[in-house]
Short mmCIF file of C-alpha atoms in Angstrom, two decimals:
data_model
loop_
_atom_site.label_atom_id
_atom_site.label_comp_id
_atom_site.label_asym_id
_atom_site.label_seq_id
_atom_site.Cartn_x
_atom_site.Cartn_y
_atom_site.Cartn_z
CA MET A 245 27.51 199.39 -7.56
CA LYS A 246 26.70 201.86 -4.79
CA VAL A 247 25.43 201.41 -1.28
CA LYS A 248 23.52 203.73 1.00
CA LEU A 249 22.59 203.24 4.63
CA ASP A 250 20.11 205.88 5.77
CA LYS A 251 19.53 206.24 9.52
CA VAL A 252 19.83 202.55 10.06
CA THR A 253 19.26 200.96 13.44
CA LYS A 254 19.46 197.25 14.01
CA LYS A 255 18.45 195.57 17.21
CA PHE A 256 18.75 191.91 18.14
CA GLY A 257 16.28 191.68 20.97
CA GLN A 258 17.47 194.20 23.54
CA ILE A 259 20.92 194.49 22.02
CA VAL A 260 21.49 197.48 19.75
CA ALA A 261 23.94 196.31 17.13
CA LEU A 262 23.73 199.50 15.04
CA ASP A 263 22.43 202.82 16.23
CA ASP A 264 21.22 205.36 13.66
CA ILE A 265 24.10 205.13 11.20
CA SER A 266 24.16 206.67 7.76
CA PHE A 267 26.76 206.56 5.03
CA GLU A 268 27.09 206.17 1.28
CA VAL A 269 29.55 204.17 -0.76
CA ASN A 270 29.81 205.17 -4.40
CA LYS A 271 30.63 203.01 -7.36
CA GLY A 272 34.32 202.17 -7.49
CA ASP A 273 35.02 203.17 -3.89
CA PHE A 274 37.32 201.18 -1.63
CA VAL A 275 36.08 201.44 1.94
CA PHE A 276 37.34 199.98 5.18
CA ILE A 277 34.83 199.49 7.97
CA THR A 278 36.80 199.32 11.19
CA GLY A 279 36.11 198.85 14.85
CA LYS A 280 36.68 196.46 17.71
CA SER A 281 34.92 193.13 17.88
CA GLY A 282 31.23 193.76 18.43
CA ALA A 283 31.32 197.25 16.91
CA GLY A 284 28.76 196.28 14.27
CA LYS A 285 30.95 195.64 11.23
CA SER A 286 29.51 192.25 10.37
CA THR A 287 26.00 193.61 10.95
CA VAL A 288 26.60 196.29 8.33
CA ILE A 289 27.75 193.63 5.88
CA ALA A 290 24.77 191.40 6.64
CA LEU A 291 22.46 194.38 5.97
CA ILE A 292 24.12 195.16 2.64
CA LEU A 293 23.76 191.50 1.62
CA ALA A 294 20.12 191.56 2.77
CA GLU A 295 20.76 188.65 5.08
CA ILE A 296 18.98 190.69 7.76
CA LYS A 297 16.65 193.67 7.66
CA PRO A 298 17.13 196.91 9.62
CA THR A 299 14.92 197.58 12.61
CA GLN A 300 14.71 201.17 11.44
CA GLY A 301 16.04 203.08 8.47
CA GLU A 302 16.71 202.11 4.89
CA VAL A 303 19.40 200.16 3.10
CA TRP A 304 19.84 200.85 -0.62
CA VAL A 305 22.03 199.04 -3.11
CA ASN A 306 21.93 200.95 -6.37
CA ASP A 307 18.24 201.78 -6.74
CA LEU A 308 17.00 198.78 -4.83
CA LEU A 309 15.58 199.35 -1.36
CA LEU A 310 16.56 196.15 0.39
CA ASN A 311 13.99 196.50 3.18
CA LYS A 312 11.12 195.93 0.78
CA ALA A 313 12.74 194.10 -2.13
CA ARG A 314 11.30 190.78 -3.30
CA SER A 315 13.38 187.69 -2.63
CA GLY A 316 13.94 187.17 -6.36
CA LYS A 317 15.57 190.59 -6.70
CA LEU A 318 17.68 189.98 -3.61
CA LEU A 319 18.98 186.75 -5.13
CA ILE A 320 19.90 188.59 -8.32
CA LEU A 321 21.71 191.18 -6.22
CA ARG A 322 23.70 188.53 -4.35
CA ARG A 323 24.86 187.06 -7.64
CA GLN A 324 26.48 190.38 -8.48
CA ILE A 325 28.35 190.65 -5.21
CA GLY A 326 31.46 188.63 -4.48
CA VAL A 327 31.66 187.94 -0.78
CA ILE A 328 34.60 186.74 1.28
CA TYR A 329 33.29 185.56 4.59
CA GLN A 330 35.11 185.36 7.87
CA ASP A 331 34.02 181.71 8.15
CA PHE A 332 34.73 181.08 4.45
CA ARG A 333 31.34 179.38 3.74
CA LEU A 334 32.84 177.02 1.23
CA LEU A 335 30.90 173.86 0.41
CA ALA A 336 32.65 171.16 2.42
CA ASN A 337 31.86 168.26 0.08
CA LYS A 338 33.06 170.02 -3.06
CA THR A 339 36.58 170.73 -4.26
CA VAL A 340 37.90 174.24 -4.72
CA LYS A 341 37.16 174.02 -8.42
CA GLU A 342 33.62 172.76 -7.77
CA ASN A 343 33.00 175.52 -5.24
CA ILE A 344 33.89 178.10 -7.87
CA THR A 345 31.81 176.30 -10.47
CA VAL A 346 28.74 176.34 -8.21
CA ALA A 347 29.12 180.13 -7.90
CA LEU A 348 29.38 180.39 -11.69
CA GLU A 349 26.37 178.16 -12.20
CA VAL A 350 24.29 180.12 -9.69
CA ALA A 351 25.37 183.38 -11.32
CA GLY A 352 24.05 182.08 -14.63
CA TYR A 353 27.26 181.29 -16.49
CA LYS A 354 26.96 178.56 -19.07
CA GLU A 355 28.98 175.39 -18.71
CA GLY A 356 31.05 176.28 -21.76
CA ASP A 357 32.32 179.45 -20.06
CA TRP A 358 33.33 177.77 -16.82
CA ARG A 359 36.70 176.44 -17.91
CA GLU A 360 38.07 179.81 -18.95
CA LYS A 361 36.80 181.53 -15.83
CA LEU A 362 38.13 178.76 -13.59
CA ASN A 363 41.60 178.90 -15.06
CA GLN A 364 41.63 182.67 -14.81
CA VAL A 365 40.69 183.01 -11.16
CA LEU A 366 42.70 180.01 -10.01
CA GLU A 367 45.77 181.56 -11.61
CA THR A 368 44.95 184.93 -10.08
CA VAL A 369 44.92 183.51 -6.54
CA SER A 370 47.67 180.95 -7.22
CA LEU A 371 45.55 177.93 -6.36
CA GLY A 372 45.82 176.07 -9.65
CA GLU A 373 47.60 173.07 -8.15
CA ARG A 374 45.29 172.86 -5.15
CA SER A 375 42.05 173.17 -7.08
CA GLU A 376 41.10 169.50 -6.79
CA LEU A 377 41.38 169.52 -3.02
CA PHE A 378 38.52 169.81 -0.57
CA PRO A 379 38.29 172.69 1.94
CA SER A 380 39.30 170.37 4.77
CA GLN A 381 42.60 169.79 2.99
CA LEU A 382 43.51 173.46 2.69
CA SER A 383 45.31 175.83 5.01
CA GLY A 384 43.64 179.00 6.34
CA GLY A 385 45.36 181.13 3.74
CA GLU A 386 44.40 178.77 0.93
CA LEU A 387 40.81 178.76 2.12
CA GLN A 388 40.73 182.53 2.02
CA ARG A 389 42.22 182.54 -1.47
CA ALA A 390 39.62 179.98 -2.56
CA CYS A 391 36.92 182.33 -1.24
CA LEU A 392 38.48 185.20 -3.15
CA ALA A 393 38.59 183.11 -6.32
CA ARG A 394 34.93 182.24 -5.90
CA ALA A 395 34.10 185.91 -5.31
CA LEU A 396 36.03 187.10 -8.36
CA ALA A 397 34.89 184.36 -10.73
CA ILE A 398 31.43 185.86 -11.14
CA ASN A 399 32.76 189.26 -12.31
CA PRO A 400 31.21 191.01 -9.37
CA LYS A 401 30.16 194.64 -9.30
CA MET A 402 31.07 194.76 -5.66
CA VAL A 403 33.35 192.74 -3.41
CA ILE A 404 32.59 192.54 0.29
CA ALA A 405 35.18 191.06 2.60
CA ASP A 406 34.37 190.37 6.22
CA GLU A 407 37.59 190.10 8.27
CA PRO A 408 39.34 188.25 5.43
CA THR A 409 42.89 188.45 6.78
CA GLY A 410 42.36 186.76 10.15
CA ASN A 411 43.90 183.47 9.02
CA LEU A 412 46.64 184.82 6.79
CA ASP A 413 50.34 185.28 7.32
CA PRO A 414 51.73 188.79 6.63
CA GLU A 415 53.02 187.96 3.17
CA THR A 416 49.72 186.46 2.11
CA ILE A 417 47.84 189.38 3.59
CA TRP A 418 49.60 191.81 1.29
CA GLN A 419 49.14 189.56 -1.69
CA PHE A 420 45.47 189.42 -0.85
CA MET A 421 45.23 193.18 -0.47
CA GLY A 422 47.09 193.60 -3.76
CA LEU A 423 44.42 191.50 -5.45
CA LEU A 424 41.65 193.56 -3.91
CA ASN A 425 43.37 196.72 -5.06
CA SER A 426 43.62 195.38 -8.61
CA VAL A 427 39.96 194.48 -8.60
CA ASN A 428 39.08 197.94 -7.34
CA GLU A 429 41.12 199.57 -10.06
CA LEU A 430 38.80 197.87 -12.56
CA GLY A 431 35.90 199.82 -11.11
CA VAL A 432 34.61 197.23 -8.66
CA THR A 433 33.38 198.66 -5.37
CA VAL A 434 35.21 197.11 -2.41
CA ILE A 435 33.97 197.14 1.16
CA MET A 436 36.19 195.44 3.71
CA ALA A 437 35.47 195.00 7.39
CA THR A 438 38.63 194.62 9.42
CA HIS A 439 40.34 195.36 12.67
CA ASN A 440 43.80 194.98 11.16
CA PHE A 441 45.24 198.47 11.71
CA ASP A 442 48.37 197.79 9.64
CA ILE A 443 46.37 197.30 6.49
CA VAL A 444 44.08 200.24 7.12
CA ASN A 445 46.90 202.61 7.93
CA SER A 446 49.01 201.50 4.97
CA MET A 447 46.37 201.62 2.27
CA GLY A 448 45.27 205.26 2.67
CA ARG A 449 41.67 204.51 1.79
CA ARG A 450 38.37 205.75 3.11
CA VAL A 451 37.74 204.51 6.64
CA ILE A 452 34.36 204.28 8.34
CA ARG A 453 34.87 203.71 12.03
CA LEU A 454 32.24 202.08 14.23
CA ASP A 455 32.13 201.69 17.98
CA GLN A 456 29.34 199.93 19.89
CA GLY A 457 27.02 200.27 16.92
CA LYS A 458 27.58 204.00 16.42
CA LEU A 459 29.31 205.66 13.49
CA ILE A 460 32.26 207.46 15.03
CA SER A 461 34.02 208.79 11.93
CA ASP A 462 34.03 208.61 8.14
CA LYS A 463 37.28 209.83 6.63
CA LYS A 464 38.38 209.80 3.01
CA LYS A 465 41.95 208.83 3.76
CA GLY A 466 41.56 207.54 7.21
CA LYS A 467 43.68 205.79 9.76
CA TYR A 468 42.80 203.04 12.23
CA GLU A 469 42.27 204.97 15.47
CA MET B 217 42.59 170.38 -17.64
CA SER B 218 41.54 167.66 -15.17
CA LYS B 219 38.12 166.13 -14.81
CA LYS B 220 34.98 168.22 -15.13
CA PRO B 221 33.71 169.58 -11.80
CA LYS B 222 30.59 167.89 -10.48
CA VAL B 223 27.74 170.27 -9.75
CA ASN B 224 25.00 168.09 -11.18
CA PRO B 225 21.96 167.87 -8.84
CA LEU B 226 21.70 164.14 -9.62
CA THR B 227 25.26 163.69 -8.44
CA ALA B 228 24.49 165.71 -5.33
CA ALA B 229 21.41 163.54 -4.70
CA TRP B 230 23.47 160.36 -5.09
CA HIS B 231 26.04 161.79 -2.72
CA ASN B 232 23.28 162.49 -0.17
CA LEU B 233 22.09 158.88 -0.45
CA ARG B 234 25.54 157.46 0.08
CA ARG B 235 26.33 159.70 3.01
CA SER B 236 23.46 158.33 5.07
CA PRO B 237 22.82 154.82 3.77
CA PHE B 238 20.69 153.64 6.69
CA GLN B 239 18.29 156.54 6.35
CA SER B 240 18.10 155.92 2.62
CA PHE B 241 17.46 152.23 3.25
CA ALA B 242 14.65 153.08 5.68
CA ALA B 243 13.06 155.41 3.15
CA VAL B 244 13.21 152.83 0.35
CA THR B 245 11.88 150.13 2.68
CA ILE B 246 8.81 152.08 3.76
CA MET B 247 8.03 152.88 0.13
CA TRP B 248 8.60 149.29 -0.90
CA LEU B 249 6.21 148.03 1.79
CA ASN B 250 3.62 150.53 0.66
CA PHE B 251 3.81 149.33 -2.93
CA LEU B 252 4.03 145.68 -1.91
CA VAL B 253 0.67 146.00 -0.20
CA ALA B 254 -0.80 148.10 -3.00
CA THR B 255 0.31 145.69 -5.74
CA SER B 256 -0.89 142.68 -3.75
CA LEU B 257 -4.29 144.30 -3.39
CA VAL B 258 -4.38 145.03 -7.12
CA VAL B 259 -3.64 141.38 -7.92
CA LEU B 260 -6.23 140.24 -5.36
CA PHE B 261 -8.78 142.55 -6.89
CA PHE B 262 -8.16 141.07 -10.33
CA VAL B 263 -8.33 137.54 -8.92
CA PHE B 264 -11.71 138.13 -7.29
CA ASN B 265 -12.97 139.97 -10.33
CA SER B 266 -11.95 137.09 -12.59
CA LEU B 267 -13.66 134.63 -10.29
CA LEU B 268 -16.77 136.76 -10.19
CA GLY B 269 -16.82 137.03 -13.95
CA TYR B 270 -16.40 133.30 -14.30
CA LEU B 271 -19.23 132.55 -11.90
CA GLU B 272 -21.52 135.13 -13.42
CA SER B 273 -20.91 133.69 -16.88
CA ARG B 274 -21.95 130.27 -15.67
CA PRO B 275 -25.09 130.72 -13.70
CA GLU B 276 -25.71 127.33 -12.15
CA VAL B 277 -27.70 125.55 -9.50
CA THR B 278 -26.75 122.13 -8.20
CA ALA B 279 -29.39 119.85 -6.71
CA PHE B 280 -28.22 116.75 -4.84
CA LEU B 281 -30.66 113.81 -5.26
CA LYS B 282 -31.89 111.60 -2.49
CA ASP B 283 -30.40 108.08 -2.55
CA GLN B 284 -33.75 106.34 -2.98
CA THR B 285 -34.72 108.33 -6.09
CA SER B 286 -35.33 106.01 -9.04
CA GLN B 287 -33.88 106.54 -12.49
CA THR B 288 -37.40 106.96 -13.92
CA GLU B 289 -38.19 109.76 -11.50
CA ILE B 290 -34.86 111.42 -12.23
CA ASN B 291 -35.44 111.28 -16.00
CA ARG B 292 -38.96 112.62 -15.65
CA PHE B 293 -37.81 115.52 -13.46
CA LYS B 294 -34.90 116.26 -15.77
CA GLU B 295 -37.26 116.60 -18.75
CA GLN B 296 -39.49 118.83 -16.68
CA LEU B 297 -36.59 121.13 -15.87
CA GLU B 298 -35.35 121.28 -19.44
CA SER B 299 -38.72 122.58 -20.57
CA LEU B 300 -38.59 125.57 -18.18
CA ASP B 301 -37.83 129.11 -19.41
CA GLY B 302 -34.27 130.19 -18.74
CA VAL B 303 -32.88 126.67 -18.39
CA LYS B 304 -29.96 126.19 -20.72
CA GLU B 305 -28.92 122.67 -19.84
CA VAL B 306 -29.56 119.99 -17.24
CA ARG B 307 -26.73 117.53 -16.58
CA LEU B 308 -27.15 114.38 -14.52
CA VAL B 309 -24.05 113.47 -12.51
CA SER B 310 -24.50 109.88 -11.39
CA LYS B 311 -22.90 108.40 -8.29
CA GLU B 312 -20.23 106.80 -10.49
CA ASP B 313 -19.57 110.06 -12.27
CA ALA B 314 -19.31 111.78 -8.88
CA LEU B 315 -16.77 109.20 -7.76
CA LYS B 316 -14.68 109.74 -10.92
CA ILE B 317 -14.69 113.52 -10.37
CA TYR B 318 -13.77 113.09 -6.71
CA ARG B 319 -10.91 110.75 -7.55
CA GLU B 320 -9.56 113.13 -10.21
CA GLN B 321 -9.67 116.11 -7.85
CA ASN B 322 -7.94 114.23 -5.07
CA LYS B 323 -5.58 112.02 -7.00
CA ASP B 324 -2.58 113.50 -5.17
CA ASN B 325 -4.06 112.76 -1.79
CA PRO B 326 -4.49 108.98 -1.35
CA LEU B 327 -5.76 109.37 2.22
CA LEU B 328 -8.86 111.10 0.91
CA LEU B 329 -9.48 108.28 -1.57
CA GLU B 330 -9.50 105.53 1.02
CA MET B 331 -12.92 104.31 2.14
CA VAL B 332 -14.69 106.39 -0.49
CA ASN B 333 -16.90 104.58 -2.94
CA ALA B 334 -19.78 105.50 -5.25
CA SER B 335 -22.43 104.52 -2.76
CA ILE B 336 -21.59 107.34 -0.35
CA LEU B 337 -21.51 110.06 -2.98
CA PRO B 338 -24.86 111.51 -4.01
CA ALA B 339 -26.00 111.87 -7.58
CA SER B 340 -26.83 115.39 -8.62
CA LEU B 341 -28.53 117.49 -11.26
CA GLU B 342 -26.51 120.50 -12.48
CA VAL B 343 -28.83 123.08 -13.95
CA SER B 344 -27.27 125.84 -16.10
CA ALA B 345 -29.31 128.95 -16.74
CA THR B 346 -29.20 131.28 -19.72
CA SER B 347 -28.92 134.18 -17.29
CA SER B 348 -28.38 134.60 -13.56
CA ASP B 349 -31.81 136.27 -13.45
CA TYR B 350 -33.46 132.86 -13.71
CA LEU B 351 -31.42 131.23 -10.95
CA VAL B 352 -33.71 132.20 -8.09
CA GLY B 353 -36.78 130.74 -9.81
CA ILE B 354 -35.00 127.53 -10.74
CA ALA B 355 -33.60 127.17 -7.23
CA ASP B 356 -37.13 127.58 -5.76
CA ILE B 357 -38.53 124.86 -8.03
CA LEU B 358 -35.74 122.51 -7.02
CA LYS B 359 -36.19 123.26 -3.33
CA ASN B 360 -39.91 122.46 -3.60
CA GLU B 361 -39.17 118.94 -4.94
CA THR B 362 -38.50 117.64 -1.46
CA ASP B 363 -39.31 114.05 -2.47
CA LEU B 364 -36.42 113.92 -4.89
CA ILE B 365 -33.99 116.62 -3.82
CA GLU B 366 -31.80 116.40 -0.71
CA GLU B 367 -30.01 119.72 -0.98
CA VAL B 368 -29.80 122.68 -3.35
CA ILE B 369 -26.58 124.64 -3.74
CA PHE B 370 -27.31 127.98 -5.27
CA ARG B 371 -24.37 129.84 -6.71
CA GLU B 372 -25.99 133.20 -6.15
CA ASP B 373 -24.83 133.04 -2.53
CA VAL B 374 -21.36 132.32 -3.75
CA VAL B 375 -21.61 135.08 -6.33
CA LYS B 376 -22.89 137.50 -3.69
CA ASN B 377 -20.04 136.60 -1.35
CA ILE B 378 -17.43 137.00 -4.05
CA GLY B 379 -19.02 140.30 -5.06
CA PHE B 380 -18.87 141.41 -1.44
CA TRP B 381 -15.19 140.50 -1.22
CA VAL B 382 -14.44 142.36 -4.44
CA LYS B 383 -15.98 145.51 -2.98
CA THR B 384 -14.28 144.95 0.35
CA VAL B 385 -10.88 144.45 -1.25
CA ARG B 386 -11.38 147.50 -3.40
CA ASN B 387 -12.69 149.84 -0.70
CA GLY B 388 -10.62 148.47 2.14
CA GLY B 389 -7.62 148.36 -0.10
CA LEU B 390 -8.00 152.00 -1.07
CA VAL B 391 -8.18 153.00 2.60
CA LEU B 392 -5.18 150.85 3.50
CA VAL B 393 -3.10 152.09 0.58
CA GLY B 394 -4.13 155.65 1.42
CA LEU B 395 -2.96 155.22 5.02
CA LEU B 396 0.29 153.58 3.98
CA SER B 397 0.92 156.32 1.45
CA PHE B 398 0.43 158.94 4.14
CA VAL B 399 2.83 157.13 6.47
CA SER B 400 5.38 156.83 3.63
CA LEU B 401 5.03 160.53 2.90
CA VAL B 402 5.63 161.48 6.52
CA VAL B 403 8.59 159.12 6.95
CA ILE B 404 10.31 160.41 3.85
CA MET B 405 9.60 164.01 4.86
CA VAL B 406 11.28 163.33 8.19
CA ILE B 407 14.27 161.57 6.61
CA ILE B 408 14.84 164.28 4.04
CA GLY B 409 14.23 166.91 6.70
CA MET B 410 17.04 165.37 8.76
CA LYS B 411 19.34 165.45 5.75
CA ILE B 412 18.49 169.08 5.11
CA SER B 413 19.37 169.92 8.71
CA ALA B 414 22.70 168.15 8.25
CA HIS B 415 23.32 170.30 5.16
CA ARG B 416 22.24 173.53 6.80
CA GLU B 417 25.60 175.25 6.48
CA GLU B 418 25.92 174.26 2.86
CA ILE B 419 22.43 175.54 2.11
CA ASN B 420 23.18 178.85 3.83
CA ALA B 421 26.34 179.14 1.75
CA LEU B 422 24.35 178.57 -1.43
CA ARG B 423 21.79 181.14 -0.38
CA SER B 424 24.51 183.70 0.23
CA LEU B 425 25.73 183.08 -3.33
CA GLY B 426 22.26 183.91 -4.59
CA ALA B 427 21.04 180.39 -5.34
CA THR B 428 17.30 180.10 -5.86
CA SER B 429 15.18 177.88 -3.65
CA PHE B 430 14.67 175.49 -6.55
CA TYR B 431 18.42 175.19 -7.10
CA ILE B 432 18.82 174.25 -3.45
CA GLN B 433 15.83 171.91 -3.51
CA LYS B 434 16.83 170.01 -6.66
CA PRO B 435 19.12 167.35 -5.15
CA PHE B 436 16.57 166.61 -2.42
CA LEU B 437 13.74 166.38 -4.95
CA PHE B 438 15.77 163.87 -6.95
CA GLU B 439 16.38 161.95 -3.75
CA GLY B 440 12.63 161.80 -3.04
CA ILE B 441 11.96 160.63 -6.59
CA PHE B 442 14.58 157.91 -6.14
CA TYR B 443 12.87 156.60 -2.99
CA GLY B 444 9.49 156.58 -4.69
CA LEU B 445 10.68 154.84 -7.84
CA MET B 446 12.73 152.22 -5.98
CA GLY B 447 9.80 151.47 -3.72
CA ALA B 448 7.47 151.05 -6.69
CA ILE B 449 9.92 148.87 -8.61
CA PHE B 450 10.67 146.57 -5.66
CA GLY B 451 7.02 146.30 -4.59
CA PHE B 452 5.83 145.54 -8.10
CA GLY B 453 8.77 143.26 -8.81
CA ILE B 454 8.24 141.07 -5.77
CA VAL B 455 4.48 140.65 -6.21
CA PHE B 456 4.54 140.05 -9.93
CA GLY B 457 7.67 137.96 -9.63
CA ALA B 458 5.71 135.65 -7.34
CA TYR B 459 2.70 135.90 -9.64
CA PHE B 460 4.64 134.71 -12.69
CA TYR B 461 6.58 132.12 -10.72
CA TRP B 462 3.49 130.40 -9.33
CA GLN B 463 1.06 131.24 -12.10
CA GLU B 464 1.14 127.89 -13.92
CA GLU B 465 0.82 125.82 -10.77
CA ILE B 466 -2.14 127.78 -9.45
CA ARG B 467 -3.81 127.84 -12.84
CA ASN B 468 -3.53 124.08 -13.14
CA PHE B 469 -4.87 123.62 -9.64
CA LEU B 470 -7.88 125.85 -10.16
CA ASP B 471 -8.59 124.91 -13.77
CA PRO B 472 -11.03 125.79 -15.38
CA ILE B 473 -11.52 128.85 -13.16
CA PRO B 474 -9.30 131.60 -14.66
CA VAL B 475 -8.32 133.40 -11.42
CA LEU B 476 -4.73 134.21 -12.41
CA SER B 477 -5.35 135.67 -15.81
CA ILE B 478 -4.32 139.31 -15.65
CA SER B 479 -3.97 140.38 -19.23
CA ASP B 480 -0.44 141.01 -20.53
CA ARG B 481 -1.62 144.44 -21.65
CA ILE B 482 -2.74 145.35 -18.15
CA ILE B 483 0.49 144.49 -16.34
CA PRO B 484 2.61 147.25 -17.99
CA ILE B 485 -0.22 149.69 -17.25
CA ILE B 486 -0.19 148.67 -13.58
CA PHE B 487 3.61 149.09 -13.52
CA SER B 488 3.40 152.50 -15.16
CA ILE B 489 0.75 153.69 -12.70
CA GLU B 490 2.86 152.49 -9.78
CA LEU B 491 5.98 154.18 -11.13
CA VAL B 492 4.11 157.46 -11.55
CA SER B 493 2.57 157.09 -8.08
CA GLY B 494 5.98 156.39 -6.57
CA LEU B 495 7.50 159.35 -8.34
CA PHE B 496 4.66 161.61 -7.22
CA LEU B 497 4.76 160.39 -3.62
CA GLY B 498 8.55 160.75 -3.32
CA LEU B 499 8.57 164.12 -5.04
CA THR B 500 5.74 165.47 -2.88
CA ALA B 501 7.42 164.33 0.34
CA ALA B 502 10.73 165.89 -0.69
CA TRP B 503 9.08 169.14 -1.79
CA LEU B 504 7.18 169.46 1.48
CA ALA B 505 10.33 168.77 3.50
CA THR B 506 12.46 171.31 1.60
CA ARG B 507 9.68 173.91 1.60
CA ARG B 508 9.41 173.70 5.36
CA PHE B 509 13.11 174.34 5.72
CA LEU B 510 13.40 177.08 3.12
CA LYS B 511 10.48 178.95 4.64
CA LYS B 512 12.28 179.26 7.97
#
């Protein structure tokens, strides 16, 4: 899955969240979007997920222009993207297993396929024993792993992670990044918004740097500056 | 592998109901009241209709005779009436016969039997017509016999009144049920709307996963259907429970007038119509409530 932002500006009232930014992410890329809080990272992610529309410019995912796409097509798009939110967005009244199952059901998987998928992703994120617990019963790291399991369960073409390491201890962070790396090696596009300079500097991946809504730099093997 | 994960919309709907039991109770109550009134009006309509049918099938005029009328005059007049067109039968109810009837009707009320004897009850002629079309003419003839007749009771007035009440119950009932249905719709819309607001985060999470509007709406639609069906079942159950419980007593009291004789074939039809109405009302309210939210 590829993404293209073409001269995108996004304003919230008088506030300019993004100011004329353009970049492309090709299929299979692993891209960090970095910047301080308020730089516009989450706005970029919201635009790619079509949760908001740009004030100016165009947002493309594959050959779909998100600005003008019908809601049905946007829903289909979202089912192909695994998202790990900063605020988790897990369903509070469902267990970890049920949260993953809802994602599978929404993505169109048949009930017969759920069990295999569930076992697979729960093993991948090491949450097998905690799968019957509710989000309120999990630690921050476990919640993030549950989100990752939900994102991976649907065999996404792209994984988007918005500040996913905020609640994790260092060991878990690297386990998490290892998982993302593995997913990327399978050809899944990964876009991760973060202000964790350790991760960015260690991974040697493409880095798009934002500051106050402007695109400052876009480097193939970038560092957190 | 442990138990199967629950993502069933029916389970979600049940969960919604349990999470806010007082709101659910309010919703069921308003629906139940709606159907209680509607079912009561249906029964009342059938009662009046039965009564009307009974009266129309027995077109009759009753003429009370003056006390001083002799038996010869009564017999002569009776023969005269029997020879008229449209007269089916003329029955003489003597003072003694009137006393017997009175005693039978009031046998459970001894106070009403005290001081009553045959001399104070008038004799009467009960004239049955072959059709209600002849009643006016027969009544006029009887009214003109002022020497013999004290008073004429003409059932057409009664029939007209009953007919008026049938129309009133029907038309007024439709308006009342329409108003109550509207109120029920609004109340359930508000209640489900409140529940949707409480689930806002969950709904946003589902949307971000790519869930369709219908997927999100489903549990709330089932909830609306539940309110409608429960209301219909309770409303119908209470009214017809009372109907069956008191049916024999009322029938015996009003015998031979068949006012409580709703056919056994009609009752399931009434129940089915109410169930469908309840389902439709609940579903519509839920759909409107969810549509409002999902449009935002």
